[in-house]
PDB file of C-alpha atoms in Angstrom:
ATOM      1  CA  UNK A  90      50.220 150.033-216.439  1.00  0.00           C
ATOM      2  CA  UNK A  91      49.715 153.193-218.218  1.00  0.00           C
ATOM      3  CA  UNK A  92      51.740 154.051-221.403  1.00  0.00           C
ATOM      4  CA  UNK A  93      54.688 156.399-220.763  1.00  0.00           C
ATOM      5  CA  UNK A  94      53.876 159.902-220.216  1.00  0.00           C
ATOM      6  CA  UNK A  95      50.332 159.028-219.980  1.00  0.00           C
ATOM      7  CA  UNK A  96      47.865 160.864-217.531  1.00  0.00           C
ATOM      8  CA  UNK A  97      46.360 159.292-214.653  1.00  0.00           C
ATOM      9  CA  UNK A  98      42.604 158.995-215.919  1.00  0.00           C
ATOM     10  CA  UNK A  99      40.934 159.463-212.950  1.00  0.00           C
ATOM     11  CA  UNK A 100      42.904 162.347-211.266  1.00  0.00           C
ATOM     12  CA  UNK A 101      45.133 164.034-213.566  1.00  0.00           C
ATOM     13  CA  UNK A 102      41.465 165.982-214.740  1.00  0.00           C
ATOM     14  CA  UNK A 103      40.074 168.387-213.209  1.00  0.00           C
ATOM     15  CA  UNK A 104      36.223 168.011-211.856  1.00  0.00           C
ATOM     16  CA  UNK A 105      34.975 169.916-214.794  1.00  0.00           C
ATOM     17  CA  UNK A 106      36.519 168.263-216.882  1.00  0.00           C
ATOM     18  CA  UNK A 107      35.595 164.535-215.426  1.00  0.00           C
ATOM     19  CA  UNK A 108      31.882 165.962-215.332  1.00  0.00           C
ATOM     20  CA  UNK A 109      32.499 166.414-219.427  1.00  0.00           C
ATOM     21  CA  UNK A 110      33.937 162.956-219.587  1.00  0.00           C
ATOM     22  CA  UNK A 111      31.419 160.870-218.002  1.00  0.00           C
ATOM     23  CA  UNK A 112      28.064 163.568-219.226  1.00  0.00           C
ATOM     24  CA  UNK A 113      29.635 162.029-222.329  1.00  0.00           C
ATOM     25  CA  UNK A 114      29.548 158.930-221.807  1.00  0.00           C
ATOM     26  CA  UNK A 115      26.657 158.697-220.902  1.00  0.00           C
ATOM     27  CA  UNK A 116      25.616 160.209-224.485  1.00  0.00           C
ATOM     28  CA  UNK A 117      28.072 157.633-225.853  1.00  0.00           C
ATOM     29  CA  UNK A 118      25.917 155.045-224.472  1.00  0.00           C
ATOM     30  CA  UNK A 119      22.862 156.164-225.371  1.00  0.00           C
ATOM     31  CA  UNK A 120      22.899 157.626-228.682  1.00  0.00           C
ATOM     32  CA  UNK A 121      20.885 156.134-231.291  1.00  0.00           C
ATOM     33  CA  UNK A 122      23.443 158.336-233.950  1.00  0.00           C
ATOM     34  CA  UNK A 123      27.029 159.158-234.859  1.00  0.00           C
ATOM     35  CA  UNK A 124      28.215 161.118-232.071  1.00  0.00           C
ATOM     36  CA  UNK A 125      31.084 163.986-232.608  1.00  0.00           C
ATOM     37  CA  UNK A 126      33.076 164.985-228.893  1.00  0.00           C
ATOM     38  CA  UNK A 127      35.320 167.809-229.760  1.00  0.00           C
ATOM     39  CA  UNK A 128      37.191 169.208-226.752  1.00  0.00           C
ATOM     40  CA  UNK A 129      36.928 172.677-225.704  1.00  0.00           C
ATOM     41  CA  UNK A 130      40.833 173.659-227.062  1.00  0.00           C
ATOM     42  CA  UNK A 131      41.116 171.685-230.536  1.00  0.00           C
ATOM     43  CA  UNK A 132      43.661 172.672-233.381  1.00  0.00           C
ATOM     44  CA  UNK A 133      42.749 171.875-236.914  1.00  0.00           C
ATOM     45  CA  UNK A 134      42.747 168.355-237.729  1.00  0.00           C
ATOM     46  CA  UNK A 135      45.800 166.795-239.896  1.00  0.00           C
ATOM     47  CA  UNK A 136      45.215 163.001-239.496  1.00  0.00           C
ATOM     48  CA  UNK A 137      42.345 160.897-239.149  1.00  0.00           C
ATOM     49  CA  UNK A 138      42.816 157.727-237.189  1.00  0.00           C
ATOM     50  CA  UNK A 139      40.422 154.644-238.000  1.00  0.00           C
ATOM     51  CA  UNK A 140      40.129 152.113-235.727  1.00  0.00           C
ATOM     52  CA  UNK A 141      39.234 148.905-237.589  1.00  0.00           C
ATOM     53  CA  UNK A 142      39.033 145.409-236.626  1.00  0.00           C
ATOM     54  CA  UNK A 143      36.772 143.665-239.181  1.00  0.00           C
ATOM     55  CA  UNK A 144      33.740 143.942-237.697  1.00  0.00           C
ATOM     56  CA  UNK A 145      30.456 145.387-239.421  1.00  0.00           C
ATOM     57  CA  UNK A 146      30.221 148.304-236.981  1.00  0.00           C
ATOM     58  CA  UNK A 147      33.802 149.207-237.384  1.00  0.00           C
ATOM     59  CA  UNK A 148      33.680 149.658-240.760  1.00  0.00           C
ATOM     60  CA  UNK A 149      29.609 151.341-240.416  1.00  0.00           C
ATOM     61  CA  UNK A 150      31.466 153.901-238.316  1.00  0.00           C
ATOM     62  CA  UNK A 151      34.094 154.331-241.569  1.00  0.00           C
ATOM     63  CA  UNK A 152      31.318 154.732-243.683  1.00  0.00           C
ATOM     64  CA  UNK A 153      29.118 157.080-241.542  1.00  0.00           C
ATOM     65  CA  UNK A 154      32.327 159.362-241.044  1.00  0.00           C
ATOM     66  CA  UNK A 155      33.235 159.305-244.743  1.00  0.00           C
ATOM     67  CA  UNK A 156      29.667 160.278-245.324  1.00  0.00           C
ATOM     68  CA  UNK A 157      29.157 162.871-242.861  1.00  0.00           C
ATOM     69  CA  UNK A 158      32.739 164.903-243.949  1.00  0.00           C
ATOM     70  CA  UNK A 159      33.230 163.999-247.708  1.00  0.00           C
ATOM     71  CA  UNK A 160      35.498 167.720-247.136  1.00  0.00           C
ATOM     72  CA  UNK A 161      38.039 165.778-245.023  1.00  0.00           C
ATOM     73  CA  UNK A 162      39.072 163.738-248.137  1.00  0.00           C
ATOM     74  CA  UNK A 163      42.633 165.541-248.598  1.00  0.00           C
ATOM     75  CA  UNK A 164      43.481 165.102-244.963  1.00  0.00           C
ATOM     76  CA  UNK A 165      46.062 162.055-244.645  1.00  0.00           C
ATOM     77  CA  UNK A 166      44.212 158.588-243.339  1.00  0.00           C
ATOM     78  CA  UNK A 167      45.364 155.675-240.748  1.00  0.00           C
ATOM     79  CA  UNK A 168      43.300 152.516-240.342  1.00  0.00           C
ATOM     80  CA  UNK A 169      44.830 151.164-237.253  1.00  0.00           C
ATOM     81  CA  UNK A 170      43.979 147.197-236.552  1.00  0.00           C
ATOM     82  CA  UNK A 171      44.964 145.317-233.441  1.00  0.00           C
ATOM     83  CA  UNK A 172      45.774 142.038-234.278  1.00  0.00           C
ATOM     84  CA  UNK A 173      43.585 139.213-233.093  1.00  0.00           C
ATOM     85  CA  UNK A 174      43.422 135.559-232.713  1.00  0.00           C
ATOM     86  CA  UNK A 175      46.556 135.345-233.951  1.00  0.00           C
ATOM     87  CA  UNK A 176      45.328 136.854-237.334  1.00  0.00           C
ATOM     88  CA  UNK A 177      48.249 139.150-238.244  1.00  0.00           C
ATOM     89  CA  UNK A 178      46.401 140.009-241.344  1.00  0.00           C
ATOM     90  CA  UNK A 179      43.438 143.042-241.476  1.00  0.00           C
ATOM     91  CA  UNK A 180      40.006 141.289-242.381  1.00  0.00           C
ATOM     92  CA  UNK A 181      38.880 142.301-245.780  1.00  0.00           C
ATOM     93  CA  UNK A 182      41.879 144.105-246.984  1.00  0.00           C
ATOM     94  CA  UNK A 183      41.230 144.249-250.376  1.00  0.00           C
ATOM     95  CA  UNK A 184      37.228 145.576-249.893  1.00  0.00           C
ATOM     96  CA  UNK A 185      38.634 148.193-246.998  1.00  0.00           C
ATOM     97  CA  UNK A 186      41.386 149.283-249.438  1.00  0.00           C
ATOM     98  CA  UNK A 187      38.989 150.027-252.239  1.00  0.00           C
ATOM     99  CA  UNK A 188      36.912 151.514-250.178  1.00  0.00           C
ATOM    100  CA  UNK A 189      39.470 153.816-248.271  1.00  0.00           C
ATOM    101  CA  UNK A 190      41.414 154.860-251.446  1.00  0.00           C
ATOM    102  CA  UNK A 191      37.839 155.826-253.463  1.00  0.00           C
ATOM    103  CA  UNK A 192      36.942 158.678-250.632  1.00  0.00           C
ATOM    104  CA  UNK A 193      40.753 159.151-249.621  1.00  0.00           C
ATOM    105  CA  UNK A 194      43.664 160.572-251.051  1.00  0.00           C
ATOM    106  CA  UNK A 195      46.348 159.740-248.479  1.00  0.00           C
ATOM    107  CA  UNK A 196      45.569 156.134-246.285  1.00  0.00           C
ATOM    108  CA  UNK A 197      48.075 154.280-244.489  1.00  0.00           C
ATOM    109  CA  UNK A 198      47.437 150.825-242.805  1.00  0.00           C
ATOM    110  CA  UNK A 199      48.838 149.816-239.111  1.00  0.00           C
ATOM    111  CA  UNK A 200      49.054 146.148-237.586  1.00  0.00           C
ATOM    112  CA  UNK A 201      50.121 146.471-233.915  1.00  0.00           C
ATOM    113  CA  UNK A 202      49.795 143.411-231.383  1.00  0.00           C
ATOM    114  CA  UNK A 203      48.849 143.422-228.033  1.00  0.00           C
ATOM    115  CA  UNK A 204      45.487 144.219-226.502  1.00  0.00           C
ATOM    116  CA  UNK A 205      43.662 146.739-228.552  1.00  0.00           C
ATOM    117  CA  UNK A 206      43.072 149.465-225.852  1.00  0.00           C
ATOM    118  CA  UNK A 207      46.466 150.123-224.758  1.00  0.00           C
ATOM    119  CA  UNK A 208      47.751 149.751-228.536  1.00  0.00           C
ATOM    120  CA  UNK A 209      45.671 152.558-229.298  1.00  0.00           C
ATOM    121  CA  UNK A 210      46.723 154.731-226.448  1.00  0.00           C
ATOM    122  CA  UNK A 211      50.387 154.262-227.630  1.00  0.00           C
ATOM    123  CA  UNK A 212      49.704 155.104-231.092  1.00  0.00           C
ATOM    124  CA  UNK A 213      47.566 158.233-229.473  1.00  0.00           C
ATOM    125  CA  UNK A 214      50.566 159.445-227.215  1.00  0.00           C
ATOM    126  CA  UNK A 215      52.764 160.329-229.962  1.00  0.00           C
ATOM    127  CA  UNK A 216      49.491 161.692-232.594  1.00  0.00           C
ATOM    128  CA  UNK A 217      49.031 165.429-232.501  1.00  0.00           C
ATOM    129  CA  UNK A 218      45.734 167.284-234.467  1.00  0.00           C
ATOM    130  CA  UNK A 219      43.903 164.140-235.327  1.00  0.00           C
ATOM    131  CA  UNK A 220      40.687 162.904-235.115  1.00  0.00           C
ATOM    132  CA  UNK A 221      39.475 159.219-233.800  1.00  0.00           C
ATOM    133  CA  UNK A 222      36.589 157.069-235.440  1.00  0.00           C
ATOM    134  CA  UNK A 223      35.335 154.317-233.605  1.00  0.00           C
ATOM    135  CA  UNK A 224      32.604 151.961-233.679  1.00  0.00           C
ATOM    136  CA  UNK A 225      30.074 149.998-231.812  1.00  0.00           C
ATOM    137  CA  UNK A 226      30.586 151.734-228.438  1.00  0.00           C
ATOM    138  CA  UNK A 227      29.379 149.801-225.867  1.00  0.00           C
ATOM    139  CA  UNK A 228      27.944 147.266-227.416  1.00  0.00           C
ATOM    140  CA  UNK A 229      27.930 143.463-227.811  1.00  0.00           C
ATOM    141  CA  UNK A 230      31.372 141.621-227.411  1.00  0.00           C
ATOM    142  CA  UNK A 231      31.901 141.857-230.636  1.00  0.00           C
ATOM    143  CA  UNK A 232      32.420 145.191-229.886  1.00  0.00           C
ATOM    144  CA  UNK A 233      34.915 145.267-227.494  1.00  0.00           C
ATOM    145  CA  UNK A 234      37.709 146.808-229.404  1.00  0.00           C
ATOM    146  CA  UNK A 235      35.843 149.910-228.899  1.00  0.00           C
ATOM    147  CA  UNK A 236      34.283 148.934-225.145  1.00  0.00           C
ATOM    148  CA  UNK A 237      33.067 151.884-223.006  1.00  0.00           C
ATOM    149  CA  UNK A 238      36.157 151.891-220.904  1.00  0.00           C
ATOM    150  CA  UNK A 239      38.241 152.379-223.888  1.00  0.00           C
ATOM    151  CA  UNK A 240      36.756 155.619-225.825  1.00  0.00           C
ATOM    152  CA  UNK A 241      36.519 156.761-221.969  1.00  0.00           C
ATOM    153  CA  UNK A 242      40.326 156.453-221.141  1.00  0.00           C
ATOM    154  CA  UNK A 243      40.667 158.611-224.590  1.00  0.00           C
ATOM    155  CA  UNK A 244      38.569 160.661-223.387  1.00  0.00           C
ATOM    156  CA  UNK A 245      40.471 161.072-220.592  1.00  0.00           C
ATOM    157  CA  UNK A 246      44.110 161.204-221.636  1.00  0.00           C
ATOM    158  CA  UNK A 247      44.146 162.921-224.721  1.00  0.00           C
ATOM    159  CA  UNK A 248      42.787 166.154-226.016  1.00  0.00           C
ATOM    160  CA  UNK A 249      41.460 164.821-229.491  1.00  0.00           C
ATOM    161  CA  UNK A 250      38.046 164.937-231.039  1.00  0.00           C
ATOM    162  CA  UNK A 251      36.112 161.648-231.278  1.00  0.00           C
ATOM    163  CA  UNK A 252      33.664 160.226-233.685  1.00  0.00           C
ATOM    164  CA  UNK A 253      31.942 157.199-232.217  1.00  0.00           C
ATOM    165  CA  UNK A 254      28.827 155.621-234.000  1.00  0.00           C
ATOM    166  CA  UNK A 255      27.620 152.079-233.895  1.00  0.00           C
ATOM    167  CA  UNK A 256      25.166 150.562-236.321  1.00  0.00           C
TER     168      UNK A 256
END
């Protein structure tokens, strides 16, 4: 089931706004570069959530978006990892913490269980002003922390901008 307080993803939107959603995915899908959705009504951004789950195209997608907004250093960071296999511990720590604390002034590290796209939409119901950065979107199956269906139900149910890349 959904998370509490959740919308319905495919009729709490209205048809323009479903149009959006799936014109998007479609670019998702397609892009051969970093791709930025903002939604029509955004507020300035006061978090940036990373999703991260060891793989090369999670942390490309890190990299890219670090690149692309060296501004955004200032603005309080969350790598958020899903445990799995059983591996309670984030890949790489020590490598992702170097990196995150040389372009960041603010990072904070998450470890939730469960499956990785409904962890994410419970962190996401309770995050106001942020921004998400993903990776590998629809891609391989090493990729599916960040499968199509799970940057779409974002999309969807919450009215955040999105930075999805893959290498």
């Amino acid at each position: 089931g959904r998370a509490p307080g959740a919308k319905n993803p495919t009729s709490a939107i209205s048809p323009v706004r479903a149009r959006a959603v799936a014109a998007s995915v479609r670019t998702l899908t397609e892009a051969e570069c970093p791709v930025m959705i903002v939604p029509e009504n955004t507020a300035p951004v006061n978090e940036i959530i990373f999703t991260y789950n060891g793989t090369h195209s999670s942390m490309y997608a890190i990299r890219q978006f670090t690149q692309l907004f060296p501004s955004l250093s200032d603005i309080p960071a969350q790598v958020v990892y899903v445990i799995e296999n059983g591996n309670g511990e984030i890949p790489d720590k020590k490598l992702l913490t170097a990196y995150m604390e040389q372009h960041y002034r603010h990072v904070s590290y998450t470890v939730m269980e469960g499956e990785p796209a409904p962890a994410l939409l419970g962190l996401l119901l309770h995050k106001r002003n942020c921004i998400v950065c993903m990776g590998a979107y629809g891609r391989s199956k090493v990729s599916r922390f960040f499968h199509h269906s799970h940057a779409d139900s974002i999309l969807r149910m919450f009215n955040v901008p999105m930075f999805i890349t893959h290498p």
